[in-house]
mmCIF file with all atom_site columns, C-alpha atoms in Angstrom:
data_model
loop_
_atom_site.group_PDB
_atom_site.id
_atom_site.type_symbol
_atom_site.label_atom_id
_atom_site.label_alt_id
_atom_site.label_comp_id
_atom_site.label_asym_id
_atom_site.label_entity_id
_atom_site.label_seq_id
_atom_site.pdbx_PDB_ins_code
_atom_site.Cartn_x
_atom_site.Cartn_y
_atom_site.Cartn_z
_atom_site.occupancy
_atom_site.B_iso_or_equiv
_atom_site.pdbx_formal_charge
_atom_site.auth_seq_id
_atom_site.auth_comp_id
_atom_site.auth_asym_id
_atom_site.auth_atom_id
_atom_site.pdbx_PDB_model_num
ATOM 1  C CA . UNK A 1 1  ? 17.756 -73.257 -50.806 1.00 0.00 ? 202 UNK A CA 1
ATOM 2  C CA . UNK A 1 2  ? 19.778 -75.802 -48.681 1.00 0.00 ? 203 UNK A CA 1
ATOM 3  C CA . UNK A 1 3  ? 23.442 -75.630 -47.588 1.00 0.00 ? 204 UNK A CA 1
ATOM 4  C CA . UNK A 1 4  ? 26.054 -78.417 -47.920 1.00 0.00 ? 205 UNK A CA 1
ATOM 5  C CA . UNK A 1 5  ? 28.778 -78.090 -46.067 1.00 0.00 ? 206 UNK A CA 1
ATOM 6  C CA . UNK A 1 6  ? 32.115 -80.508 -45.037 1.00 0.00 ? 207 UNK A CA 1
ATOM 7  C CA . UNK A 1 7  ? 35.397 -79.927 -43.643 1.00 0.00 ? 208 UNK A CA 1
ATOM 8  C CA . UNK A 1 8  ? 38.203 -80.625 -45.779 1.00 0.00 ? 209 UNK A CA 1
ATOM 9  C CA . UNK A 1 9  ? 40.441 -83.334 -45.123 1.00 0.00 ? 210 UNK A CA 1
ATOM 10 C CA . UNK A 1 10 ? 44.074 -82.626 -45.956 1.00 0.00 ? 211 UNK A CA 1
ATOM 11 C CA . UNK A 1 11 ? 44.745 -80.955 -49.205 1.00 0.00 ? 212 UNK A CA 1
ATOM 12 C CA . UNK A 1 12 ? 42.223 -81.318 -52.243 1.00 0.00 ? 213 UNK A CA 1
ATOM 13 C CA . UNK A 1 13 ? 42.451 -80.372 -55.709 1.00 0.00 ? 214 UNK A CA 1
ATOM 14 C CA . UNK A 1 14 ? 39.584 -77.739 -57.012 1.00 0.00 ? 215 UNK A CA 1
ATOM 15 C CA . UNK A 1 15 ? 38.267 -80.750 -59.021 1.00 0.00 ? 216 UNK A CA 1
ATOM 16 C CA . UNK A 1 16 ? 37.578 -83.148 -56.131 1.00 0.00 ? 217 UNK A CA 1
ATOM 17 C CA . UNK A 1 17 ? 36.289 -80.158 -53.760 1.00 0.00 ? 218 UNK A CA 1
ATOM 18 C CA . UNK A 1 18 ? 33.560 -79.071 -56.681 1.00 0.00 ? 219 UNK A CA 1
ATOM 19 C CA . UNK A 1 19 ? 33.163 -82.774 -57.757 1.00 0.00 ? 220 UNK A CA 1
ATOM 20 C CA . UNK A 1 20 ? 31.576 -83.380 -53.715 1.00 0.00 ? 221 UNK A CA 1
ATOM 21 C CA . UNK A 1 21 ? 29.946 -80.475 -53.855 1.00 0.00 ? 222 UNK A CA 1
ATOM 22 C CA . UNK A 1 22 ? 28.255 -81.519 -57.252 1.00 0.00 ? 223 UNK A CA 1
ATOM 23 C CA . UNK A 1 23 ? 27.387 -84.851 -55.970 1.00 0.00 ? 224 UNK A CA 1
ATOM 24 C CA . UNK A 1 24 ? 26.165 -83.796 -52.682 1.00 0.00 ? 225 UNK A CA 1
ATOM 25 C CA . UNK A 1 25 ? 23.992 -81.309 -54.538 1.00 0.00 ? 226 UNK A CA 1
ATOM 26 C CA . UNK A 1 26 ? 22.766 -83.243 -57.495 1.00 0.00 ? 227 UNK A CA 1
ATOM 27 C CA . UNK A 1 27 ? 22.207 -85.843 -53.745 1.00 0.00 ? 228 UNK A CA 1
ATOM 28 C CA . UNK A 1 28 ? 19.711 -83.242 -52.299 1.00 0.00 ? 229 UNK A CA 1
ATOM 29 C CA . UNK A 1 29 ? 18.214 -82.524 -55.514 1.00 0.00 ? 230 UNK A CA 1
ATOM 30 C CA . UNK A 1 30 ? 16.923 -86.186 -56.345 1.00 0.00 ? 231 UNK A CA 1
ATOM 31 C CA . UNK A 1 31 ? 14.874 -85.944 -52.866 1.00 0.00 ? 232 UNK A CA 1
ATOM 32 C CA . UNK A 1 32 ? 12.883 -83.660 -54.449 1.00 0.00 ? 233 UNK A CA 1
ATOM 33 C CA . UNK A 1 33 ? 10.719 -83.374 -58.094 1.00 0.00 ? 234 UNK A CA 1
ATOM 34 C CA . UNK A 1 34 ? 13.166 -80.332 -59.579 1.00 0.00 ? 235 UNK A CA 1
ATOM 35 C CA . UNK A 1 35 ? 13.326 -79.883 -63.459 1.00 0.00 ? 236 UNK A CA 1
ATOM 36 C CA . UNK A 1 36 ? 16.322 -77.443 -63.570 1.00 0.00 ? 237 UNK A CA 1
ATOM 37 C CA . UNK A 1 37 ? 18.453 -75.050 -61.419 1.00 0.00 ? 238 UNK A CA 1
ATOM 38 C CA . UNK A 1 38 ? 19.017 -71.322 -62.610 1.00 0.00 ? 239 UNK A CA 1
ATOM 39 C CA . UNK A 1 39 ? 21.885 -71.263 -60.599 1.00 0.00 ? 240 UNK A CA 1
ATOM 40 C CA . UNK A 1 40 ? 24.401 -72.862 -57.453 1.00 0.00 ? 241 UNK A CA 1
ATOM 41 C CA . UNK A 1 41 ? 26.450 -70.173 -55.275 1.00 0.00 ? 242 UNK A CA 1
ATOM 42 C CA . UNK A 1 42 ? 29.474 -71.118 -53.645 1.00 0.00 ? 243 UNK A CA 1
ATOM 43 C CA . UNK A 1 43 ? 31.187 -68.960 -51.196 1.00 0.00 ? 244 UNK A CA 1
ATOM 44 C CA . UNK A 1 44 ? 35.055 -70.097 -51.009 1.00 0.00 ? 245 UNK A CA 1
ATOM 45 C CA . UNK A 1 45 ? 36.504 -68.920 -47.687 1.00 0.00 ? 246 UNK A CA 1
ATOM 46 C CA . UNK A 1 46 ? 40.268 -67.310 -48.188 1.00 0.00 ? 247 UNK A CA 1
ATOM 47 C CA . UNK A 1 47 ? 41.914 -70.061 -45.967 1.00 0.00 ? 248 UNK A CA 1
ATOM 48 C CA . UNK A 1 48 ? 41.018 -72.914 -48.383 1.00 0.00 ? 249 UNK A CA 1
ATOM 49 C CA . UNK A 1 49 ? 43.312 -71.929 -50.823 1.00 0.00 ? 250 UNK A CA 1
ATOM 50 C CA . UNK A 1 50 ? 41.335 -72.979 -53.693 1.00 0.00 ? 251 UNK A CA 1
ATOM 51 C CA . UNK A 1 51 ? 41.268 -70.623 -56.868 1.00 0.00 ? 252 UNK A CA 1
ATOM 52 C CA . UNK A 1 52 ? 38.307 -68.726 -57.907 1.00 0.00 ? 253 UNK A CA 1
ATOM 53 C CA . UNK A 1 53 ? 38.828 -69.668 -61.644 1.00 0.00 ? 254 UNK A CA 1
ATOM 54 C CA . UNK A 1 54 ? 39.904 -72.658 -61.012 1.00 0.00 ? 255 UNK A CA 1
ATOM 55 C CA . UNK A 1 55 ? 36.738 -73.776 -59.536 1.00 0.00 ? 256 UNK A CA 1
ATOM 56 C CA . UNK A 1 56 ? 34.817 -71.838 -62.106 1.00 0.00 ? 257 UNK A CA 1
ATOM 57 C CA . UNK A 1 57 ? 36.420 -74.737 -65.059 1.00 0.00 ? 258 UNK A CA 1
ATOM 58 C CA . UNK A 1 58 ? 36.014 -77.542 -63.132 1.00 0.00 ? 259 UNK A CA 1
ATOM 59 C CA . UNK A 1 59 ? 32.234 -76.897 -62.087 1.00 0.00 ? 260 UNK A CA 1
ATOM 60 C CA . UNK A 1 60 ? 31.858 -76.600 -65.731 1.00 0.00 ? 261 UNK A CA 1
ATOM 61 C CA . UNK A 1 61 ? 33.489 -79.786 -66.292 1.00 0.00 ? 262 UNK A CA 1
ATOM 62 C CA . UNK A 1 62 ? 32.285 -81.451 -63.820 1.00 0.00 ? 263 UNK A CA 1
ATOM 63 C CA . UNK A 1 63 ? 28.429 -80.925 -64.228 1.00 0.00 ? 264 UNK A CA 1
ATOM 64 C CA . UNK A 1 64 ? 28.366 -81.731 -68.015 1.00 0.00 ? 265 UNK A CA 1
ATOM 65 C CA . UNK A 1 65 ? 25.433 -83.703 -69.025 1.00 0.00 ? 266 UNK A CA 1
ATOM 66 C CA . UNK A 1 66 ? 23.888 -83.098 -65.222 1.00 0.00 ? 267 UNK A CA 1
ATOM 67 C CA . UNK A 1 67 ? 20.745 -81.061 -64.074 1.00 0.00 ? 268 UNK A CA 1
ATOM 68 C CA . UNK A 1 68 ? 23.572 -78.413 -63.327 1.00 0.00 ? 269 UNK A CA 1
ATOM 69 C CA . UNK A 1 69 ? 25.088 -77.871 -66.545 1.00 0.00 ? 270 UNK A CA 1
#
């Protein structure tokens, strides 16, 4: 288990916010020799004002054809 965390910058659309997250994970992945992940947690704090299902599409989008999907 590892943790990425940033501070956001001005405002972000759910796609970019889950597209860094997917790249910093897919990042910390390829430092070590993992064959698949069961699963990635994401805990969205209320002040972000990013939506739930929102983020939900665009991880699915976003990690086609990726160790994530």
């Amino acid at each position: 288990i590892f943790y990425v965390s940033w501070k956001l910058q001005g405002p972000m659309h759910e796609v970019s916010v889950v597209t860094s997250i997917v790249d910093a994970v897919i990042d910390e992945l390829s430092k070590y020799n993992v064959a698949s992940v069961n699963s990635v947690t994401i805990l969205v704090g209320v002040l972000t004002n990013l939506g739930e299902e929102q983020m939900k599409f665009a991880y699915e989008i976003v990690t086609r054809g990726t160790i994530l999907e």
